mmCIF file of C-alpha atoms and ligand atoms in Angstrom:
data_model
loop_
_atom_site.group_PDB
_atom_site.id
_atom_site.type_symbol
_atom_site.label_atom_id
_atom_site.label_comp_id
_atom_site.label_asym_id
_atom_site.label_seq_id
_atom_site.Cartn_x
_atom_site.Cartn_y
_atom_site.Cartn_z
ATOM 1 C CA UNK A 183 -3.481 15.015 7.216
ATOM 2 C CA UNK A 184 -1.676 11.401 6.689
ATOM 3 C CA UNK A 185 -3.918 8.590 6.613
ATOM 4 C CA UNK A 186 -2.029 7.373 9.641
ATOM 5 C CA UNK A 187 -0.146 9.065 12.434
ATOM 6 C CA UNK A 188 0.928 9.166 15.726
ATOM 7 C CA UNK A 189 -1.220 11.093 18.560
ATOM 8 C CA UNK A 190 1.528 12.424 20.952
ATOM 9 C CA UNK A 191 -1.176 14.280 23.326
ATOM 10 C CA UNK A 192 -3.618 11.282 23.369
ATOM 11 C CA UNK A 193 -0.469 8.343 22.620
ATOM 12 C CA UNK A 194 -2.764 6.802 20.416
ATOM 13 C CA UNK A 195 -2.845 5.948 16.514
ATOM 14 C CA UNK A 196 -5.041 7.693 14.520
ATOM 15 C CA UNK A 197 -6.069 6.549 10.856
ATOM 16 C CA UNK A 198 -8.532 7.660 8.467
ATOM 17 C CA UNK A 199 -11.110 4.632 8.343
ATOM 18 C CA UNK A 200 -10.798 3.488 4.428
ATOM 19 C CA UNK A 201 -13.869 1.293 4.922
ATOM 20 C CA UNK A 202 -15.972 4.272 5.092
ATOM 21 C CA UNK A 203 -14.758 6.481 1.793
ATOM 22 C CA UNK A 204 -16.395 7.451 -0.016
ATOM 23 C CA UNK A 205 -19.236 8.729 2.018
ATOM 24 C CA UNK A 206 -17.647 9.664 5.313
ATOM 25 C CA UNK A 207 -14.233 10.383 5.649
ATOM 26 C CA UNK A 208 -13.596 9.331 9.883
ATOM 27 C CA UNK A 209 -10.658 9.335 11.906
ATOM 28 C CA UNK A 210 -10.644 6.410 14.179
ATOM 29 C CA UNK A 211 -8.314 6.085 17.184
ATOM 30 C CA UNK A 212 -6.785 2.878 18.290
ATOM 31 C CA UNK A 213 -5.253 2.113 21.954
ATOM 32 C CA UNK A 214 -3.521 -0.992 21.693
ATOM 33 C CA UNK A 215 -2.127 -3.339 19.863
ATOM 34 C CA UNK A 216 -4.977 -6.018 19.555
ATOM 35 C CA UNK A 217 -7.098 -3.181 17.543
ATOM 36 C CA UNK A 218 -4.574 -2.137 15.330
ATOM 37 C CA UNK A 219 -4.172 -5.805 14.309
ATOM 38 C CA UNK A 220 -7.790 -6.055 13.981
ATOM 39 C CA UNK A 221 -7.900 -2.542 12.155
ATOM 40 C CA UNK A 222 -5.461 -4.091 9.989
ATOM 41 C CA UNK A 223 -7.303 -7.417 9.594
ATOM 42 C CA UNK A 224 -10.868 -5.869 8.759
ATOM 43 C CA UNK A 225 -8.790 -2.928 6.603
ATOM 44 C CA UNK A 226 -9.550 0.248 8.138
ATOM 45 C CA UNK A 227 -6.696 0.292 6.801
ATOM 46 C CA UNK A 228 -4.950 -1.021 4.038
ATOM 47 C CA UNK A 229 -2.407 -0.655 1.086
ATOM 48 C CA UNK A 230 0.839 -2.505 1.739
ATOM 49 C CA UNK A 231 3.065 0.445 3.342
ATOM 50 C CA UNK A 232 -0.070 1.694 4.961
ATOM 51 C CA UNK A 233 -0.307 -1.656 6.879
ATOM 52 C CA UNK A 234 3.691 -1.761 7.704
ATOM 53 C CA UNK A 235 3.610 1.538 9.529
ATOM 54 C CA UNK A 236 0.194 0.932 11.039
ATOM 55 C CA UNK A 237 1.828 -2.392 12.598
ATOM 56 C CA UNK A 238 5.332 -0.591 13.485
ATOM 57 C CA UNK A 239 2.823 1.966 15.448
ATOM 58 C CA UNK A 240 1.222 -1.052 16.455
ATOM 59 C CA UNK A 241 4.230 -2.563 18.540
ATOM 60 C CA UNK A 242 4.278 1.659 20.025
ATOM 61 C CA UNK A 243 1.068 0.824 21.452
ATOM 62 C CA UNK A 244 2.115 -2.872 22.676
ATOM 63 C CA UNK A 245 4.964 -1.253 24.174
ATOM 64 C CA UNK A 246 2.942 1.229 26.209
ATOM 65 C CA UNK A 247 0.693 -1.286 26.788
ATOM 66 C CA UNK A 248 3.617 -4.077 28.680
ATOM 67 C CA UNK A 249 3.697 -3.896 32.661
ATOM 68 C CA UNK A 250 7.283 -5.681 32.148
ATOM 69 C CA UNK A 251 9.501 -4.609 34.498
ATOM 70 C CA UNK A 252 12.352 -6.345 32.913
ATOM 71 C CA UNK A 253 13.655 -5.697 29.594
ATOM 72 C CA UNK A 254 13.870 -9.645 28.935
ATOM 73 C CA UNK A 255 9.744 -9.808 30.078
ATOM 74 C CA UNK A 256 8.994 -6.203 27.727
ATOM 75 C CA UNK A 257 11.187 -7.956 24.792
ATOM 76 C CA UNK A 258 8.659 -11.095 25.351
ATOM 77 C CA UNK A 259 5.355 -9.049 25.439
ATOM 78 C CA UNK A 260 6.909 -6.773 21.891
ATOM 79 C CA UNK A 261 7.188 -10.467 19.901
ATOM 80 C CA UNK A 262 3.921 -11.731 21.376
ATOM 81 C CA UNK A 263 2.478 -8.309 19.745
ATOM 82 C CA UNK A 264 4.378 -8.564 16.797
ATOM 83 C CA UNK A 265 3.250 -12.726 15.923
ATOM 84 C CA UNK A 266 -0.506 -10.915 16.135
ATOM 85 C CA UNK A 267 0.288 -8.211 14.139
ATOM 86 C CA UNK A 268 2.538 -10.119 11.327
ATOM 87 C CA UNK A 269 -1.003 -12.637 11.208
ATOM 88 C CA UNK A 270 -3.462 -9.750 11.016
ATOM 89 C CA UNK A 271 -2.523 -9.851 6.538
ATOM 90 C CA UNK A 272 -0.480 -12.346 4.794
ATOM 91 C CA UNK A 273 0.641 -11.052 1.323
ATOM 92 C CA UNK A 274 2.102 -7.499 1.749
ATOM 93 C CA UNK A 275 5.484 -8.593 2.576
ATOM 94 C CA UNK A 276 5.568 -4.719 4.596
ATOM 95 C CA UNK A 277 3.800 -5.653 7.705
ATOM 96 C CA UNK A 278 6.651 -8.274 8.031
ATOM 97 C CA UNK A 279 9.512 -5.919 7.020
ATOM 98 C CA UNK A 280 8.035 -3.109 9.694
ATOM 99 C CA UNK A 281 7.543 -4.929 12.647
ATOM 100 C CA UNK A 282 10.783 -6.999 12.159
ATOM 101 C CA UNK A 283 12.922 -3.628 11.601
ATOM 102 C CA UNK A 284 11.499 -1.990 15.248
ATOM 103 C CA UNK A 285 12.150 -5.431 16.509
ATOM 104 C CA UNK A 286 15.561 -5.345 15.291
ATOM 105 C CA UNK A 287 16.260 -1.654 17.308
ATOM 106 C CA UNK A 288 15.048 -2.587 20.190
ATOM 107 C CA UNK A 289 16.927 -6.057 20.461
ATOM 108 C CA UNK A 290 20.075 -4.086 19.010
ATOM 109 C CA UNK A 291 19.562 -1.306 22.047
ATOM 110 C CA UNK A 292 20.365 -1.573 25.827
ATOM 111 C CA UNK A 293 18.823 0.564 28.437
ATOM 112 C CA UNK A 294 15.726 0.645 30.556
ATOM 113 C CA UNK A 295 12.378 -0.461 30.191
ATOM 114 C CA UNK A 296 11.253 3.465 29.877
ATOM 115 C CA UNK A 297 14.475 3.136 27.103
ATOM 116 C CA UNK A 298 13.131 0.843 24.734
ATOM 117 C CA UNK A 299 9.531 1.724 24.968
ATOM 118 C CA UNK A 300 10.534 5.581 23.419
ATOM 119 C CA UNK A 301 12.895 3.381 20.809
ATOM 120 C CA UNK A 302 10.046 1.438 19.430
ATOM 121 C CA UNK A 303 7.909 4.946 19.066
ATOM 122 C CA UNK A 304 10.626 6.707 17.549
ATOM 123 C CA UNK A 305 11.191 3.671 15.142
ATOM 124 C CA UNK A 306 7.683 3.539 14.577
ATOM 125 C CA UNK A 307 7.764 7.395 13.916
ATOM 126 C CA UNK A 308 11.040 7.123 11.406
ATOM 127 C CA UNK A 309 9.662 4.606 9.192
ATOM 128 C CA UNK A 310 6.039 6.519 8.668
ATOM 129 C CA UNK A 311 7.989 9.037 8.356
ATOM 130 C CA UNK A 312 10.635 7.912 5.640
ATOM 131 C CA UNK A 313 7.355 6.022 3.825
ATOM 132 C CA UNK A 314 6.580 9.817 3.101
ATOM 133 C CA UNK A 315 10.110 10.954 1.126
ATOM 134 C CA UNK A 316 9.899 7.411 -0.472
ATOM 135 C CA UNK A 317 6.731 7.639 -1.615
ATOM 136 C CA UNK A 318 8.252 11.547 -3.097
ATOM 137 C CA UNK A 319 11.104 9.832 -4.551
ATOM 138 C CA UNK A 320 8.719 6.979 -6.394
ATOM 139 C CA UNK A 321 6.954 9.900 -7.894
ATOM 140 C CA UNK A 322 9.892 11.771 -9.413
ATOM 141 C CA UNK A 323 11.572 8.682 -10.966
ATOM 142 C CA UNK A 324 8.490 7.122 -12.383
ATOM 143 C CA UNK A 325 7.129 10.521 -13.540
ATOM 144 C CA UNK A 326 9.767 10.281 -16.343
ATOM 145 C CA UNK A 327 7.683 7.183 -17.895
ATOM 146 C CA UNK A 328 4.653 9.370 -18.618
ATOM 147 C CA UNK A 329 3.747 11.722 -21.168
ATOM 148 C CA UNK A 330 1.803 14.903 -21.787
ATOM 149 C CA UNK A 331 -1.959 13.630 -22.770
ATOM 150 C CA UNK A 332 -1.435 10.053 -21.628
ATOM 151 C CA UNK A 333 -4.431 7.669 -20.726
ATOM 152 C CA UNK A 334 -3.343 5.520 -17.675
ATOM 153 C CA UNK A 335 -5.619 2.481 -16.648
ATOM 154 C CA UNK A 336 -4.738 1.993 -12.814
ATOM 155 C CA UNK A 337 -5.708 -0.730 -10.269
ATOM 156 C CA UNK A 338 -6.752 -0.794 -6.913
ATOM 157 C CA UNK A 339 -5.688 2.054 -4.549
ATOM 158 C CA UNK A 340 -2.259 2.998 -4.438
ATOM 159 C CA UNK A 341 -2.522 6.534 -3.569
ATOM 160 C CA UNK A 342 -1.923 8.517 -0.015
ATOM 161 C CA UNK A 343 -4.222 6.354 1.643
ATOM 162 C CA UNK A 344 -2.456 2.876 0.555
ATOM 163 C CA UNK A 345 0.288 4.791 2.464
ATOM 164 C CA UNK A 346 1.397 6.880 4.644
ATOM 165 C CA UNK A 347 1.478 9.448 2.020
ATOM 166 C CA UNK A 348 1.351 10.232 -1.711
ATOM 167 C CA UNK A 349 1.030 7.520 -3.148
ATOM 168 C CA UNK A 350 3.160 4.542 -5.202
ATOM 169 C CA UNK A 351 1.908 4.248 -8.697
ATOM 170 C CA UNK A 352 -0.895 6.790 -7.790
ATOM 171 C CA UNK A 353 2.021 8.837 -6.592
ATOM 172 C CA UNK A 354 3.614 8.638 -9.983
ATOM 173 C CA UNK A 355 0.079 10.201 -11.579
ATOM 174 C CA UNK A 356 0.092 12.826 -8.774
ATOM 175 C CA UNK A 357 3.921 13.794 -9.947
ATOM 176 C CA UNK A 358 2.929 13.756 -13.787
ATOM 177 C CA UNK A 359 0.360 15.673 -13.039
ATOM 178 C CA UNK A 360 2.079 18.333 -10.476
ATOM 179 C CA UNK A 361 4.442 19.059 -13.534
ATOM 180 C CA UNK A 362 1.920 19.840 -16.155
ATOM 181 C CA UNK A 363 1.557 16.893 -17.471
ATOM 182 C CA UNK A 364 -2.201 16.376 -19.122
ATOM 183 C CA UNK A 365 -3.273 12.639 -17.536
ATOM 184 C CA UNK A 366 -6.468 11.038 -17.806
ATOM 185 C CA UNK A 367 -7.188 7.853 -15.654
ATOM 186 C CA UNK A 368 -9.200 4.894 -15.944
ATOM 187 C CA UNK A 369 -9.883 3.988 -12.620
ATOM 188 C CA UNK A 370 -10.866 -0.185 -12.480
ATOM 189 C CA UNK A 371 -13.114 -0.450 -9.600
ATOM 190 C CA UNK A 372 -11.322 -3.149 -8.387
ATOM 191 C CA UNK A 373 -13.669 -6.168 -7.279
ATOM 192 C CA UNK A 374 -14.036 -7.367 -4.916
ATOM 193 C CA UNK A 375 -13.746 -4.358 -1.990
ATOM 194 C CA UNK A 376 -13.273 -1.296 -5.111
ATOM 195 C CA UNK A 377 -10.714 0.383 -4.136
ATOM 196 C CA UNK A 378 -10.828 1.511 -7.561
ATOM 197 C CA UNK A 379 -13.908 3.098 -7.497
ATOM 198 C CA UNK A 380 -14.004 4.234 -4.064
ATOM 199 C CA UNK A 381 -10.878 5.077 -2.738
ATOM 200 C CA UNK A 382 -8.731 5.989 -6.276
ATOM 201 C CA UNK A 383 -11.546 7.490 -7.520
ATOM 202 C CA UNK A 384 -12.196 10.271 -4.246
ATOM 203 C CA UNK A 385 -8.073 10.700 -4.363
ATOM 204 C CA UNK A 386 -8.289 11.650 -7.966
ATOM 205 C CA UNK A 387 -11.112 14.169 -7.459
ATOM 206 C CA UNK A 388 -9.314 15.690 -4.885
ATOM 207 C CA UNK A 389 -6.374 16.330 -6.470
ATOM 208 C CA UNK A 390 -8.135 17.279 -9.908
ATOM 209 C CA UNK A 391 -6.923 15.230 -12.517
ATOM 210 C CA UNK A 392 -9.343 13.915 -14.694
ATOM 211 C CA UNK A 393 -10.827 9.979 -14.736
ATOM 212 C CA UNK A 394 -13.212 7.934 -15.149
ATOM 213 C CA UNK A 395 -14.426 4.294 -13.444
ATOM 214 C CA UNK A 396 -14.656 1.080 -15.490
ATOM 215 C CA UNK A 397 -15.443 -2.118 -14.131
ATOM 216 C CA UNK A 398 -12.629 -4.398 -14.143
ATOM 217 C CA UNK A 399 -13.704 -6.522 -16.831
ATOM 218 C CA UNK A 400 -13.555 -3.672 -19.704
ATOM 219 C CA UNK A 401 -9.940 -3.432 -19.279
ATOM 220 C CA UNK A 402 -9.322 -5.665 -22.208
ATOM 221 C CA UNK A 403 -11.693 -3.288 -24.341
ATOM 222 C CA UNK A 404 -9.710 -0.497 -23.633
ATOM 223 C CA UNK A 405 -6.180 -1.141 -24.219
ATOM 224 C CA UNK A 406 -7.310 -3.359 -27.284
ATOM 225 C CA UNK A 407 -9.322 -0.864 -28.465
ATOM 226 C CA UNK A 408 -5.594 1.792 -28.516
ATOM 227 C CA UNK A 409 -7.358 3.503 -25.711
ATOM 228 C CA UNK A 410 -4.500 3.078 -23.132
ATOM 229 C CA UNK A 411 -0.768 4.387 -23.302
ATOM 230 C CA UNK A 412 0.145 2.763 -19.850
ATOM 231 C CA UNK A 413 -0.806 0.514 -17.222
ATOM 232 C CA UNK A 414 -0.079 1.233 -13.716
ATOM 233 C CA UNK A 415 -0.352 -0.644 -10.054
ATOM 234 C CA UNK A 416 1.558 -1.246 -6.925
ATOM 235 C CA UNK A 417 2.632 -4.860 -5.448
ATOM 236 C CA UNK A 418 2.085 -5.998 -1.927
ATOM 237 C CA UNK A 419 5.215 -8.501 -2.288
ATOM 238 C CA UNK A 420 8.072 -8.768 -5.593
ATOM 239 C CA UNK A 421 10.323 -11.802 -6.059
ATOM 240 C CA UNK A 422 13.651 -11.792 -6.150
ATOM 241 C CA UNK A 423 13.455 -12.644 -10.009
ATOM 242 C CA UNK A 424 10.664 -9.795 -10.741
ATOM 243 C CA UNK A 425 7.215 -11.548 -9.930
ATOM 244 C CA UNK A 426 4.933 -9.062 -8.671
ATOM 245 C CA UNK A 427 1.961 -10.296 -5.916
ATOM 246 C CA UNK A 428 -0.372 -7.213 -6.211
ATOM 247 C CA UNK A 429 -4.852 -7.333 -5.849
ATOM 248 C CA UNK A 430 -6.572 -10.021 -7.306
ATOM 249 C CA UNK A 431 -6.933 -8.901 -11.055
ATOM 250 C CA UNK A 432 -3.795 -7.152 -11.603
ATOM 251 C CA UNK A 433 -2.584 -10.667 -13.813
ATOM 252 C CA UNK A 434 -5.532 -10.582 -15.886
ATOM 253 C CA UNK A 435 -5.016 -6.782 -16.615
ATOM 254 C CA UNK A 436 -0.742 -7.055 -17.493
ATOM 255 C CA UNK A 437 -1.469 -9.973 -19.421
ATOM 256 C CA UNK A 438 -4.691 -7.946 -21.623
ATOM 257 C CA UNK A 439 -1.750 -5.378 -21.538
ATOM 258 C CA UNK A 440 0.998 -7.370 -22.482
ATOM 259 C CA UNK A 441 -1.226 -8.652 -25.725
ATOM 260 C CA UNK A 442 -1.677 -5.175 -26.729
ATOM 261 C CA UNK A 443 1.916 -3.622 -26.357
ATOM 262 C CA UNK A 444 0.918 -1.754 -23.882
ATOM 263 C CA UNK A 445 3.824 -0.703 -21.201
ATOM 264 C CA UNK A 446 2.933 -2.271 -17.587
ATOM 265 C CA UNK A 447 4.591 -0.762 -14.386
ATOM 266 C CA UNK A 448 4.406 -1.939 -10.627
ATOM 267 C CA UNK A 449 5.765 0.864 -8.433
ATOM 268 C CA UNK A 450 6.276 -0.265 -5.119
ATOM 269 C CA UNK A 451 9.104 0.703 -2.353
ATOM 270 C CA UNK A 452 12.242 -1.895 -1.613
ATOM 271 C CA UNK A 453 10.352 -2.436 1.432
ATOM 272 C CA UNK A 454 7.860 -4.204 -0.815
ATOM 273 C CA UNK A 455 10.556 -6.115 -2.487
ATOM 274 C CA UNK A 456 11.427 -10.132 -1.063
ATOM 275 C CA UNK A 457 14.850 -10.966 -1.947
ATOM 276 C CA UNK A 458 14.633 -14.047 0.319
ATOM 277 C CA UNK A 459 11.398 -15.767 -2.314
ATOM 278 C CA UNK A 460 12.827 -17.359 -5.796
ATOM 279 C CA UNK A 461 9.425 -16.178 -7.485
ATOM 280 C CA UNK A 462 6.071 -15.594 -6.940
ATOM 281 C CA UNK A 463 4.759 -19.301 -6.858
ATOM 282 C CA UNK A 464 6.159 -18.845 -3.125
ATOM 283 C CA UNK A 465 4.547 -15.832 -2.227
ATOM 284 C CA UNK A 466 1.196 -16.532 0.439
ATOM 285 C CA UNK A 467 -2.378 -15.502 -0.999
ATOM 286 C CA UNK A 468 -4.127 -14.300 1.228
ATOM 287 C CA UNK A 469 -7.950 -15.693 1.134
ATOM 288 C CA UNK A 470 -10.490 -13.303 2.511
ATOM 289 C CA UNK A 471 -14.286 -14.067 3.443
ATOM 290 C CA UNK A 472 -16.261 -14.795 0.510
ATOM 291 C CA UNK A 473 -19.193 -12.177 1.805
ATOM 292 C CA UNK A 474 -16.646 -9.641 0.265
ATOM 293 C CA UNK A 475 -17.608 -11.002 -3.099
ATOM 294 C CA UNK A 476 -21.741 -11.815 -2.236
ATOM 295 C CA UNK A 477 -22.375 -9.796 -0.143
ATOM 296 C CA UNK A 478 -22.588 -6.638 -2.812
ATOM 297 C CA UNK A 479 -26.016 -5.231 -3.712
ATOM 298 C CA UNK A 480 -27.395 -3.915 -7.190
ATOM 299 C CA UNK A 481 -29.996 -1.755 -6.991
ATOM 300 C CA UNK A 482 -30.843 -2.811 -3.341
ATOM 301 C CA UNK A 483 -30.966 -6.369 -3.832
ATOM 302 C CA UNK A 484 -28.907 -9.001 -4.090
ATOM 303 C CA UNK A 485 -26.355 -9.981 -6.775
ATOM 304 C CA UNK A 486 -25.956 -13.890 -5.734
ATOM 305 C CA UNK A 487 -28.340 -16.965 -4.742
ATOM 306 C CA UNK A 488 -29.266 -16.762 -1.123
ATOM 307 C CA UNK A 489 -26.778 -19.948 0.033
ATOM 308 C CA UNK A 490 -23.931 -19.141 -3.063
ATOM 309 C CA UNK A 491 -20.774 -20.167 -2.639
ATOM 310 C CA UNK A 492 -17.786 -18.082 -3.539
ATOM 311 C CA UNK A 493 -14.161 -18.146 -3.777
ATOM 312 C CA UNK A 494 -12.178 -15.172 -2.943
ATOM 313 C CA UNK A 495 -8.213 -14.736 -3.086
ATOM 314 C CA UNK A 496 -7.313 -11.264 -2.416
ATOM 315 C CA UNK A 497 -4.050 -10.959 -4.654
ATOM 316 C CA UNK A 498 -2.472 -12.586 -7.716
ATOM 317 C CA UNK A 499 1.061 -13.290 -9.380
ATOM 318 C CA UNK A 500 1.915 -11.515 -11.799
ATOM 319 C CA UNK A 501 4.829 -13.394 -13.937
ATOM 320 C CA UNK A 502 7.894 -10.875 -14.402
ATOM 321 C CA UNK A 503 7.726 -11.597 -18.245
ATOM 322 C CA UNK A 504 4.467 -8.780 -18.200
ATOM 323 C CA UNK A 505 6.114 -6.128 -16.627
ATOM 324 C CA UNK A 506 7.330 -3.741 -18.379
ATOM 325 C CA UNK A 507 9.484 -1.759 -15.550
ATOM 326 C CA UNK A 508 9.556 -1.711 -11.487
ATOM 327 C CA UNK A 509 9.661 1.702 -10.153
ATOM 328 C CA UNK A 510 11.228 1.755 -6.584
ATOM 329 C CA UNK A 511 12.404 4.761 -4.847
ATOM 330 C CA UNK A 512 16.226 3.628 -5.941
ATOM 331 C CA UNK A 513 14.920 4.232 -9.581
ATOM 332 C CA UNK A 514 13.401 2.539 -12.518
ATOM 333 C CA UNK A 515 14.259 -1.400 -12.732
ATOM 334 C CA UNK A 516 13.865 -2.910 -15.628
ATOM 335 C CA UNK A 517 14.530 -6.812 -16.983
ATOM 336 C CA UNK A 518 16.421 -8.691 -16.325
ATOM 337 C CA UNK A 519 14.778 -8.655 -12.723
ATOM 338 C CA UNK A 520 17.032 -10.954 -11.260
ATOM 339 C CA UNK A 521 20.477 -9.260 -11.337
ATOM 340 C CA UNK A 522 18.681 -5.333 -11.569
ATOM 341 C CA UNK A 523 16.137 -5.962 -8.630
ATOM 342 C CA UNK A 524 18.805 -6.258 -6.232
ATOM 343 C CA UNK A 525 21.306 -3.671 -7.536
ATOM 344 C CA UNK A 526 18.290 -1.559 -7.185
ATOM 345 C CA UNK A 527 17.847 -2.519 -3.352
ATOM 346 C CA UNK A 528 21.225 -2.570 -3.148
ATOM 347 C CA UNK A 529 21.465 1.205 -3.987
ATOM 348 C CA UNK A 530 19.290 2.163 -1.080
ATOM 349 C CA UNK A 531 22.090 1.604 1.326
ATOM 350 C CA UNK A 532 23.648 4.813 0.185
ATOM 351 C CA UNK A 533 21.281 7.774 1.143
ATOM 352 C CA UNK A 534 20.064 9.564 -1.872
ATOM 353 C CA UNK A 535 21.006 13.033 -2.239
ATOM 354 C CA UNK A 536 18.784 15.726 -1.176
ATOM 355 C CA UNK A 537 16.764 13.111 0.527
ATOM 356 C CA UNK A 538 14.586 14.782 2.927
ATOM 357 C CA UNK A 539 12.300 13.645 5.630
ATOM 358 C CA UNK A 540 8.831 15.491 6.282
ATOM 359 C CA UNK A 541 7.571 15.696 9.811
ATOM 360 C CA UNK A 542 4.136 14.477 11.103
ATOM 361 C CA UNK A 543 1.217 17.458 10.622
ATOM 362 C CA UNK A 544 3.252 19.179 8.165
ATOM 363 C CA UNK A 545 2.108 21.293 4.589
ATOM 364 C CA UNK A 546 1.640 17.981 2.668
ATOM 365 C CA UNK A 547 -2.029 17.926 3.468
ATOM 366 C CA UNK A 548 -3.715 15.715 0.640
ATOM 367 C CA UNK A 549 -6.944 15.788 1.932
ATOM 368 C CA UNK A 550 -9.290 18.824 3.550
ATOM 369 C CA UNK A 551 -10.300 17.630 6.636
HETATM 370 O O1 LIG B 778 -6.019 -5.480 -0.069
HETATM 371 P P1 LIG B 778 -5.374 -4.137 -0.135
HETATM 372 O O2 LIG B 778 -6.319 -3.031 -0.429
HETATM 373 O O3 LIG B 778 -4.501 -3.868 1.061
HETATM 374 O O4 LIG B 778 -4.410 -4.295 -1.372
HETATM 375 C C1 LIG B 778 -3.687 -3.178 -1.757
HETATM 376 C C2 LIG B 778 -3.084 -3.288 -3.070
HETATM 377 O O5 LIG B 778 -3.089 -4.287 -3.742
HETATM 378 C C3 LIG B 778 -2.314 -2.140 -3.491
HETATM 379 O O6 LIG B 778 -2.420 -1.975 -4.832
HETATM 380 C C4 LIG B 778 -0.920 -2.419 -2.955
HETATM 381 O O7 LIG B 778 -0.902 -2.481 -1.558
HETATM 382 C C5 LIG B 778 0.175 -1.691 -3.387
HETATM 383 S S1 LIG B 778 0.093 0.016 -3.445
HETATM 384 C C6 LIG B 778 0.547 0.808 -2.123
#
C-alpha cells in the first residue's frame, strides 16, 4: 500500500494517518478539498513529496467538488482550492510545485467542464505516480555513497511515508540495504513531533535493517566519538546556491558533522529544489503551535511548567558549506551548488533511460496491511 492514493470506486483520497504510528496504523479517507488541506495542516500527513501529491489529489477533490458550469467559473473554484491548499504548510517548496503544475494542465487544456475535471485527476495521478520511480531513482544513485558495514545517523522521516513511496534519504538506506549492503542506523527521534522515533523507526523494522533511537541531542557524541560514517536527511526546500531548509535540527546535526569529517547528504527530488530563492535566508519557516514542544509527557506527567512558554520553528537552514553532496533523482550534486544544482535540474528535462512508472496498488507493498 502507498501512504497516499487515489480511491477510484469511492473518488476519494486515502492516506495512512502518520499521527497515529506507531500504535495504529489507519487509513483515513478525505472528500474534499478543505480536509485534505486540513489533513495536510495537522500532518496526517507529512514529508515534503507526501504533502505535494496529497495537495495535487487535493485540487481532484476540489474539482469534483465545483458546480461550475463554465470552465472560466471551474478555473476560479481550482485557484480558490489551490490558495487553501498552498497555505495549509509553508516550507516544503512541493505543495507549491504540485498544485501549480495541475494548475498549469488545466489552464494549458481546452475542453469541457467534465474535460478538465478528469485532467486534474489524471495530473494528480501522474505526479504520485512519477514521485514513486523518483523516489527508485534517488535510491540507486545515492546507494553508491554507502558502504558495506556503514553506521548512518538519519533525521526525521524520509522514508515511504514522507512520500508517496520509498523513501528519499531513507530510500537510499532501503537501496543499500536491498543490495547486501550491512547498514546500521541511528535513528534521532526528531523533537519536536519524532518522526525519528516513531515513524523511521517502524519503517526500519519493517524492512529489517538494523537501528537504534537516540535522542537528538547525542548526535554530537556519536559522530565525535568515530561512531558515524555518514549523515543522512531530506530537505523540504534547496536554494539555488545549495542551502538546504530541512526539520528543525538538521543544522545543528551537519554542523556536529561537519566538525567531525563526517560526509553529510540531503537527498531530496528537483521538485524539492527552488531555483527562483538566492539562498536559504529567503526560504519561509514555518512556526507550528508550541503545544508540539509542551505538550509531551514523561512518565505520565508533564515535562514543562503549567503556563511555559515555548518557541517552536519547524525547519532550519542548513548553509551549503555543510553538505557534503545533494542526491536528486538526476544524480549526485556536489559543490559548487550554484552552477551543478541547476545542471542537475536541468538534466531532468531529458527522460532517463529505463525510467519506468509503477501503477497505483501494485507489488511495491512496503507495509502489511
Ligand atoms: O514536518 P515534516 O514531518 O513534514 O518534515 C519532513 C521533513 O523534514 C523531511 O525530512 C522532509 O520532508 C524531507 S524527506 C521526504
Amino acid at each position: 500500500m502507498r501512504t497516499l492514493f487515489w480511491d477510484n470506486d469511492s473518488h476519494e483520497l486515502r492516506m495512512i494517518d502518520q499521527r497515529r504510528l506507531p500504535a495504529a496504523l489507519e487509513v483515513v479517507s478525505l472528500h474534499t478539498c478543505t480536509e485534505t488541506a486540513e489533513a495536510i495542516r495537522n500532518m496526517t500527513v507529512r514529508g515534503a513529496p507526501a504533502i505535494g501529491a496529497s495537495a495535487a489529489f487535493g485540487l481532484a477533490l476540489a474539482a469534483q467538488e465545483s458546480r461550475a458550469q463554465s470552465t472560466a467559473q471551474f478555473l476560479l473554484d481550482l485557484e480558490t482550492a489551490a490558495a487553501l491548499l498552498k497555505a495549509s504548510r509553508l516550507t516544503a517548496v512541493n505543495l507549491a510545485w504540485a498544485v501549480d503544475r495541475v494548475l498549469r494542465v488545466v489552464h494549458a487544456a481546452t475542453g469541457s467542464v467534465d474535460d478538465l475535471r478528469t485532467l486534474v485527476l489524471a495530473e494528480a495521478q501522474r505526479i504520485a505516480d512519477e514521485d514513486v520511480a523518483i523516489n527508485k531513482r534517488m535510491g540507486e544513485h545515492g546507494s553508491v555513497l554507502i558502504d558495506d558495514g556503514d553506521t548512518l545517523l538519519h533525521h526525521c522521516n524520509t522514508g515511504a511515508l514522507a512520500v508517496v513511496d520509498w523513501g528519499t534519504a531513507l530510500g537510499v538506506v532501503r537501496t543499500a540495504h536491498e543490495q547486501g549492503k550491512r547498514v546500521h542506523v541511528l535513528v534521532d527521534e526528531t523533537r519536536p513531533r519524532l518522526q525519528g522515533s516513531r515513524l523511521t523507526a517502524w519503517e526500519l523494522g519493517h524492512y529489517g535493517i538494523s537501528y537504534e533511537i537516540i535522542c537528538d541531542n547525542m548526535a554530537g557524541y556519536f559522530l565525535r566519538s568515530g561512531q558515524v560514517q555518514k549523515v543522512l536527511f531530506g530537505a523540504d526546500r534547496i536554494t539555488a546556491n545549495g542551502d538546504v531548509a530541512n526539520k528543525i535540527g538538521t543544522y545543528m546535526l551537519a554542523l556536529a558533522a561537519h566538525d567531525n569529517g563526517v560526509p553529510v547528504y540531503s537527498v531530496a527530488p528537483t521538485s524539492s529544489i527552488d531555483l527562483s530563492l538566492a539562498d536559504g535566508s529567503l526560504i519561509p519557516i514555518e512556526e507550528r503551535d508550541p503545544d508540539e514542544v509542551l505538550g509531551i509527557q514523561f512518565h505520565g506527567e508533564r515535562v514543562a511548567p503549567e503556563g511555559a512558554k515555548a518557541r517552536n520553528p519547524a525547519f532550519d537552514v542548513t548553509p551549503n558549506r555543510l553538505i557534503t553532496a545533494i542526491v536528486t533523482e538526476n544524480g549526485i550534486v556536489r559543490p559548487p551548488f550554484d552552477v551543478n544544482l541547476r545542471e542537475n535540474v536541468g538534466a531532468g528535462l531529458v527522460p532517463a533511460q529505463g525510467d519506468h512508472i509503477i501503477p497505483n496498488g501494485d507489488k511495491d507493498r512496503p507495509f502489511k496491511e
